[in-house]
Coordinates of C-alpha atoms in Angstrom, one line a residue:
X1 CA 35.1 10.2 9.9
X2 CA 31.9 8.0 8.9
X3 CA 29.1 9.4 7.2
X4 CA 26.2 9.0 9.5
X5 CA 22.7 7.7 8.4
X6 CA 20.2 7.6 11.0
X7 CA 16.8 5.1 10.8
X8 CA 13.3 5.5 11.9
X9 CA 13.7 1.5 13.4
X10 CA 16.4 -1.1 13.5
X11 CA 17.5 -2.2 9.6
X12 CA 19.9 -5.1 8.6
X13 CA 22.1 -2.9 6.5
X14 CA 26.3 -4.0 5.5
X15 CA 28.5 -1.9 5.4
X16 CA 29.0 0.3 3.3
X17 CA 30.9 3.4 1.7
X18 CA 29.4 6.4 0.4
X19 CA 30.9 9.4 -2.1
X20 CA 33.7 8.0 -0.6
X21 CA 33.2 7.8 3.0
X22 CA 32.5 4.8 5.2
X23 CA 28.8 4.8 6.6
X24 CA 27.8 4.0 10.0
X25 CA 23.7 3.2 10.2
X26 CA 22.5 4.8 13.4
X27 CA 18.6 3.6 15.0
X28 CA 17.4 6.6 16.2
X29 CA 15.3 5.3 19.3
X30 CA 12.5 7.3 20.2
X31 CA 13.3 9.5 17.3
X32 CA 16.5 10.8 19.2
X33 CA 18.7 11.7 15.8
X34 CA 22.3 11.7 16.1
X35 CA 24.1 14.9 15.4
X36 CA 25.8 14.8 12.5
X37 CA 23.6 12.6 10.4
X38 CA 23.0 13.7 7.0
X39 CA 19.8 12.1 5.9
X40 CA 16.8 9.8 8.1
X41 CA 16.4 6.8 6.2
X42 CA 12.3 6.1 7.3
X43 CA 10.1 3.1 6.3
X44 CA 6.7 3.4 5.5
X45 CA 4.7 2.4 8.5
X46 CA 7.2 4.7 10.5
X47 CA 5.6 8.5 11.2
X48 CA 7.8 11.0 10.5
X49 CA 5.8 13.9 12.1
X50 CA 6.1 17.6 12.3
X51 CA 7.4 17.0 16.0
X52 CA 9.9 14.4 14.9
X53 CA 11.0 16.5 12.2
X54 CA 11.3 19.7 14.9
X55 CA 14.0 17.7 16.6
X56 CA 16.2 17.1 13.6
X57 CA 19.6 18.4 13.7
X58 CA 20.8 21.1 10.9
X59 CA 23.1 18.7 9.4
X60 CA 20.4 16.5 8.2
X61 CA 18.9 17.3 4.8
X62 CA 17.2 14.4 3.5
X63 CA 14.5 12.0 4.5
X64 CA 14.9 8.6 2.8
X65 CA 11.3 6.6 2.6
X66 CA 11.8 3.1 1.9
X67 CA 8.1 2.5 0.1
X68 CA 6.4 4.3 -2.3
X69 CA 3.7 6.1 -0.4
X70 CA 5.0 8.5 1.8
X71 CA 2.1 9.7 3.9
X72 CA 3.9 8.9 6.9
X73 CA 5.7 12.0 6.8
X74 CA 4.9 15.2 7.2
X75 CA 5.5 16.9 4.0
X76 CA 4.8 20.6 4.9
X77 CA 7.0 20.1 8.1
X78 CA 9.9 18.8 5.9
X79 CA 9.1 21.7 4.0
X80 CA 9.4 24.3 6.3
X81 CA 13.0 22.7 7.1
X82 CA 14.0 22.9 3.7
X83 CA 14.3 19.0 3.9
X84 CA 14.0 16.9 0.7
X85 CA 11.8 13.6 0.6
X86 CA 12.5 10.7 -1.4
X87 CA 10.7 7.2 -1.9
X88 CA 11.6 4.2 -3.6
X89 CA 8.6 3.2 -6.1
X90 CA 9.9 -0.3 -7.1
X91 CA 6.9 -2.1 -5.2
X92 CA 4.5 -2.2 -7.8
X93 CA 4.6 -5.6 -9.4
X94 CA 5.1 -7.0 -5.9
X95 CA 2.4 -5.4 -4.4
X96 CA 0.0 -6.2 -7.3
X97 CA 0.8 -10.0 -7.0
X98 CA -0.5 -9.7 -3.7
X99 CA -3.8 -7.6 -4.8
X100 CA -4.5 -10.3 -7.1
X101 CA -3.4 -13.2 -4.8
X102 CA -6.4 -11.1 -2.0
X103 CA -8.7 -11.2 -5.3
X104 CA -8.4 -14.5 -5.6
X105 CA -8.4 -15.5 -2.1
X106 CA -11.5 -13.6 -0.9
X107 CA -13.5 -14.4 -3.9
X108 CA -13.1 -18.1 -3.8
X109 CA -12.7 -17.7 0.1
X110 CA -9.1 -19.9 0.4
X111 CA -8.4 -19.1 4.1
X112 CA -12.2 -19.6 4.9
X113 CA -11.7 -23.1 2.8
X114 CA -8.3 -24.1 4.6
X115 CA -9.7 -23.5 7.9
X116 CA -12.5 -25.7 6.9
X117 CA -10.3 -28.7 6.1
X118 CA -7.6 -28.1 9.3
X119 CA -10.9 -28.0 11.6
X120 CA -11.4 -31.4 10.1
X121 CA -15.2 -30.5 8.6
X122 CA -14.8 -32.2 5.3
X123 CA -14.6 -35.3 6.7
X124 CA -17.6 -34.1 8.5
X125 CA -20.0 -32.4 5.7
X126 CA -17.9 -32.7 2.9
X127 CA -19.3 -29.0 1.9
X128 CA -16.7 -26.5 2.1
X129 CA -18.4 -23.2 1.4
X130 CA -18.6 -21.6 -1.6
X131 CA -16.8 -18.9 -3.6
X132 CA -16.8 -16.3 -6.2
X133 CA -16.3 -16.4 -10.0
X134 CA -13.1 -14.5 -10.9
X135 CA -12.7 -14.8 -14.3
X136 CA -14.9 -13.1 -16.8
X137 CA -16.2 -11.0 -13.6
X138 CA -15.9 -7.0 -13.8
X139 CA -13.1 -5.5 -11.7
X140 CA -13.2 -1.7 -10.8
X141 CA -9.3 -0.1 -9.6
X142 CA -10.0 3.1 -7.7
X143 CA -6.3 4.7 -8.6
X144 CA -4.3 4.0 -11.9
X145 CA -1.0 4.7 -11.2
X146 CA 1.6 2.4 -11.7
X147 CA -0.1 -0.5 -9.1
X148 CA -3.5 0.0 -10.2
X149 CA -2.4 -0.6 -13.8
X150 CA -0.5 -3.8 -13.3
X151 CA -3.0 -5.4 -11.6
X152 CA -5.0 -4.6 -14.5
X153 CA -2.5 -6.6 -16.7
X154 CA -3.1 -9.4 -14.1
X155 CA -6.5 -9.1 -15.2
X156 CA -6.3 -9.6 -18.6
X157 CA -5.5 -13.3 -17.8
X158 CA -8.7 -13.8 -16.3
X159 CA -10.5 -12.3 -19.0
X160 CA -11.8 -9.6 -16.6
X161 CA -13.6 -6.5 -18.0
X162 CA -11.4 -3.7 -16.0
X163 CA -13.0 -0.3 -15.2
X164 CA -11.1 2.4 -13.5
X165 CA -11.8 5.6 -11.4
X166 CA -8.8 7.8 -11.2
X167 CA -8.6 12.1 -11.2
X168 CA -7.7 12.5 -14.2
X169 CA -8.1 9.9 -17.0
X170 CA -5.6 8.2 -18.5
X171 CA -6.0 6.9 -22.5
X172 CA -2.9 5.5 -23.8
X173 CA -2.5 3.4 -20.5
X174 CA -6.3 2.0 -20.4
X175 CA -6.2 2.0 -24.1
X176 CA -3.5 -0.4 -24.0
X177 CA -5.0 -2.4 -21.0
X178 CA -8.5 -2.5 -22.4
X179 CA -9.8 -0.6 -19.1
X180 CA -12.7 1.9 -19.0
X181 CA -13.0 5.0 -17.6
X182 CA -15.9 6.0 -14.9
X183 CA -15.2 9.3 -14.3
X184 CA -17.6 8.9 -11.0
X185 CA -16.6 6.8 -8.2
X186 CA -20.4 5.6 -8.3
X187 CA -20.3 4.6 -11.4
X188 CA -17.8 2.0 -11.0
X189 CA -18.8 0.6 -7.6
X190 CA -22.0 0.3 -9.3
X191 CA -20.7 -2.2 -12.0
X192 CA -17.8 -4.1 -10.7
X193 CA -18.1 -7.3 -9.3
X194 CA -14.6 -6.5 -7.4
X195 CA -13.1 -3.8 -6.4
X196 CA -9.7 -3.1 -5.7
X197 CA -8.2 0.4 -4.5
X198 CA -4.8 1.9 -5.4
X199 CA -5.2 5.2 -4.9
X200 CA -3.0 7.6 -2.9
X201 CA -4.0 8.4 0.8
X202 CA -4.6 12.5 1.0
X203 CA -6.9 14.7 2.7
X204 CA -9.4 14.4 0.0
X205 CA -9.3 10.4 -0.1
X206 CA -9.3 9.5 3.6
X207 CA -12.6 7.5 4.1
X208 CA -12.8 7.5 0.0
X209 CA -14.6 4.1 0.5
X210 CA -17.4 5.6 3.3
X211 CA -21.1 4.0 4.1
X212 CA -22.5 5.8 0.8
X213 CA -19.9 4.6 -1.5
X214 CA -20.5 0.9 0.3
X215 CA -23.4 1.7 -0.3
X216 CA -23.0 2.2 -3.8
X217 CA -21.7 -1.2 -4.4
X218 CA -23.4 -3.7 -6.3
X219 CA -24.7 -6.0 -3.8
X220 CA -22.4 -9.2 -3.2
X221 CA -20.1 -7.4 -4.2
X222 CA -16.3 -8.3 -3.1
X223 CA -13.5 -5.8 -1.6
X224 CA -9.7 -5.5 -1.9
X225 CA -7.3 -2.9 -0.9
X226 CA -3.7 -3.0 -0.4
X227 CA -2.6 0.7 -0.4
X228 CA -3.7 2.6 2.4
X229 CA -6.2 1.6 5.7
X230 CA -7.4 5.3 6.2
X231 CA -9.1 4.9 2.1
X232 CA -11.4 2.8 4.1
X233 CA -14.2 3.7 6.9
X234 CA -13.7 -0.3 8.5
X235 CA -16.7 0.6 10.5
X236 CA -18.9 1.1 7.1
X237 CA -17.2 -1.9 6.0
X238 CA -17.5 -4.2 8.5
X239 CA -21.4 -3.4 8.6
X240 CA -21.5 -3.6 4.7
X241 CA -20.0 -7.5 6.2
X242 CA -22.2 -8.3 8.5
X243 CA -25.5 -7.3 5.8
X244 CA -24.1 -9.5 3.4
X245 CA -23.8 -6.4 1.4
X246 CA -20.5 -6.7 0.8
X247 CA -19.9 -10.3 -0.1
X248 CA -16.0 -10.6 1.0
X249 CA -12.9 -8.5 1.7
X250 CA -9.0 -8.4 1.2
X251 CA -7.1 -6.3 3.7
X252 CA -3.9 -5.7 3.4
X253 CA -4.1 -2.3 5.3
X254 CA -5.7 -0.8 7.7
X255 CA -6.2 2.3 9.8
X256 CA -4.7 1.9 12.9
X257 CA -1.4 0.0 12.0
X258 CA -0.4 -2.5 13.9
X259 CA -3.7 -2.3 15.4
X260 CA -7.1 -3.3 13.5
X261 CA -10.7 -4.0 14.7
X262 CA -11.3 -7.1 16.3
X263 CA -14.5 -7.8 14.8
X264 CA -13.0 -8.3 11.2
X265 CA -11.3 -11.7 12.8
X266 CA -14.5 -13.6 13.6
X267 CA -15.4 -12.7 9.8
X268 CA -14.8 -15.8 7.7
X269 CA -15.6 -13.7 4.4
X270 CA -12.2 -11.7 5.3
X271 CA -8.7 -12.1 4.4
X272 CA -6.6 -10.7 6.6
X273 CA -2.7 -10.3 5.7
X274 CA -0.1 -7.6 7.8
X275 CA 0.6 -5.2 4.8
X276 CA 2.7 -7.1 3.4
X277 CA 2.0 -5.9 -0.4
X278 CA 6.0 -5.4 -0.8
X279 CA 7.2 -8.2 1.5
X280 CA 9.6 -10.7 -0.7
X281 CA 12.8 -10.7 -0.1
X282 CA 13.3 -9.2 -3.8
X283 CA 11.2 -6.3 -3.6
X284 CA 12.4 -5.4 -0.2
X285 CA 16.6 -5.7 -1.4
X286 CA 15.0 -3.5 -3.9
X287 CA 13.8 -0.6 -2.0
X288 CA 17.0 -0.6 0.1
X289 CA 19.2 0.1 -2.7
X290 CA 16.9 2.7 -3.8
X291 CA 17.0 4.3 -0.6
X292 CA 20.4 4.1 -0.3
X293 CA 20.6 5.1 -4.2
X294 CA 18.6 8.3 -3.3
X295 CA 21.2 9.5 -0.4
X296 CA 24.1 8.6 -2.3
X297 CA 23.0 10.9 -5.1
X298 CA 22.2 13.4 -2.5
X299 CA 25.6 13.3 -0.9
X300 CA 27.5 13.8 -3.9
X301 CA 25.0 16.2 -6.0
X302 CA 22.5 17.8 -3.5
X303 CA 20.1 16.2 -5.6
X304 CA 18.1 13.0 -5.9
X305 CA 16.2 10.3 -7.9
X306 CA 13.1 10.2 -6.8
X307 CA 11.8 13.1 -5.5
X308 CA 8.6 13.5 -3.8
X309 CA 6.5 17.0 -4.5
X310 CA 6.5 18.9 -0.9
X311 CA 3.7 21.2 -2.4
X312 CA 0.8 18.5 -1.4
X313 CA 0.5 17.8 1.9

């Protein structure tokens, strides 16, 4: 009999055996789980909510997140099931490339410039328009986990003074990066000439970047984030956009995945991209086999690698 593995959305997975036992990869369409499945291998953008988790049968124990965040699930749901929760944190250099490649791309405006030369304009004016400095500027990471900190190494190329704002501070790691600590978010968004978020998306850092901490900014001041939409109030941003406020922005994320306000498109300032902070083919064989590394340990200890803490919702 084959172990069965059910998924939050169709994946190309081979076959495969686990502890012994051939595996059979099951799309649970509209969250319909199949009895007998042992764990629900979810991706990132998939919810896993409290009512999803309602309907799963006993014989599942695990919930498999391919991606490192894992706010898509209801944690105090899985909880009350007696579910465990992994992730699979091997997106960080990937998803840093990207954060610098937004840096670089809304500061010297690349899609604004390519744009410029398909429309055929330089022949035309010969101006395209103009960018931001990136080396020597100062960039502020709001989060410095493991993302936070390699774009941070990133920066160190550019010669980039590197401020952070994080909960609790870290020393040997911004020791070794050169980064300084602002213990207030207002601080930083004060001084950087960039900003680039990395935190975590909770309760207490929805709408962490609002119309006061725009505010806040230093004027022209030039906006990246590739962790989480919500972090954001696009509202306050696109406003801080249309002032001038806010010279340029990086999105990589935003609040209403797959959906996102129209208004941000006729912004030539903005670089759009469909969060794709851990899309190479590399990074994503690399979360699979974590995934599948997390409910092979679970199938043949109970346990697993990368456990995510149920105690935070």
């Amino acid at each position: 009999m084959a172990t069965i593995i059910a998924t939050t959305r169709p994946l190309p997975l081979p076959e495969m055996e686990l502890a012994g036992r051939q595996v059979r990869f099951v799309h649970a369409e509209a969250g319909a789980v199949p009895d007998g499945a042992v764990a629900l291998l979810s991706t990132a953008v998939d919810p896993v909510d409290a009512a999803l988790i309602s309907t799963l049968p006993d014989s599942v124990g695990l919930i498999a997140n391919l991606g490192v965040g894992y706010d898509n699930i209801d944690l105090a749901a899985a909880a009350a099931r007696g579910l465990l929760v992994s992730n699979t944190p091997v997106v960080t250099e990937d998803t840093a490339d990207l954060a610098f490649a937004l840096i670089l791309a809304a500061c010297r405006r690349v899609g604004q410039g390519e744009r410029f030369l398909r429309a055929g304009k330089w022949n035309e004016t010969g101006t395209p328009p103009l960018g931001t400095r990136v080396h020597g500027a100062k960039l502020g990471i709001i989060g410095f986990g493991a993302i936070g900190q390699a774009v941070a190494r990133r920066a160190s190329g550019f010669g980039m003074t590197v401020l952070y704002h994080n909960r609790s501070r870290k020393p040997v790691q911004a020791n070794a990066l050169s980064a300084r600590y602002c213990k207030d978010l207002a601080e930083l968004l004060a001084a950087a000439d960039i900003v680039s978020i990395h935190a975590p998306l909770t309760e207490e850092t929805r709408h962490l970047i609002d119309a006061d901490a725009l505010a806040a900014c230093k004027p022209g001041a030039v906006l990246v984030n590739t962790a989480r939409g919500p972090l954001v109030d696009e509202d306050a941003l696109i406003a801080a956009l249309e002032t001038g406020h806010i010279a340029a922005a990086g999105l990589d994320v935003f609040s209403e995945e797959p959906s996102f306000p129209e208004a941000l498109l006729a912004m030539e300032q903005v670089v759009l991209t469909p969060h794709i902070g851990s899309a190479t083919a590399q990074c994503r064989t690399d979360m699979v086999q974590r995934g599948i590394a997390n409910i092979a340990q679970f199938l043949e200890t109970g346990t697993i690698r990368d456990m995510v803490p149920l105690g935070r919702e």
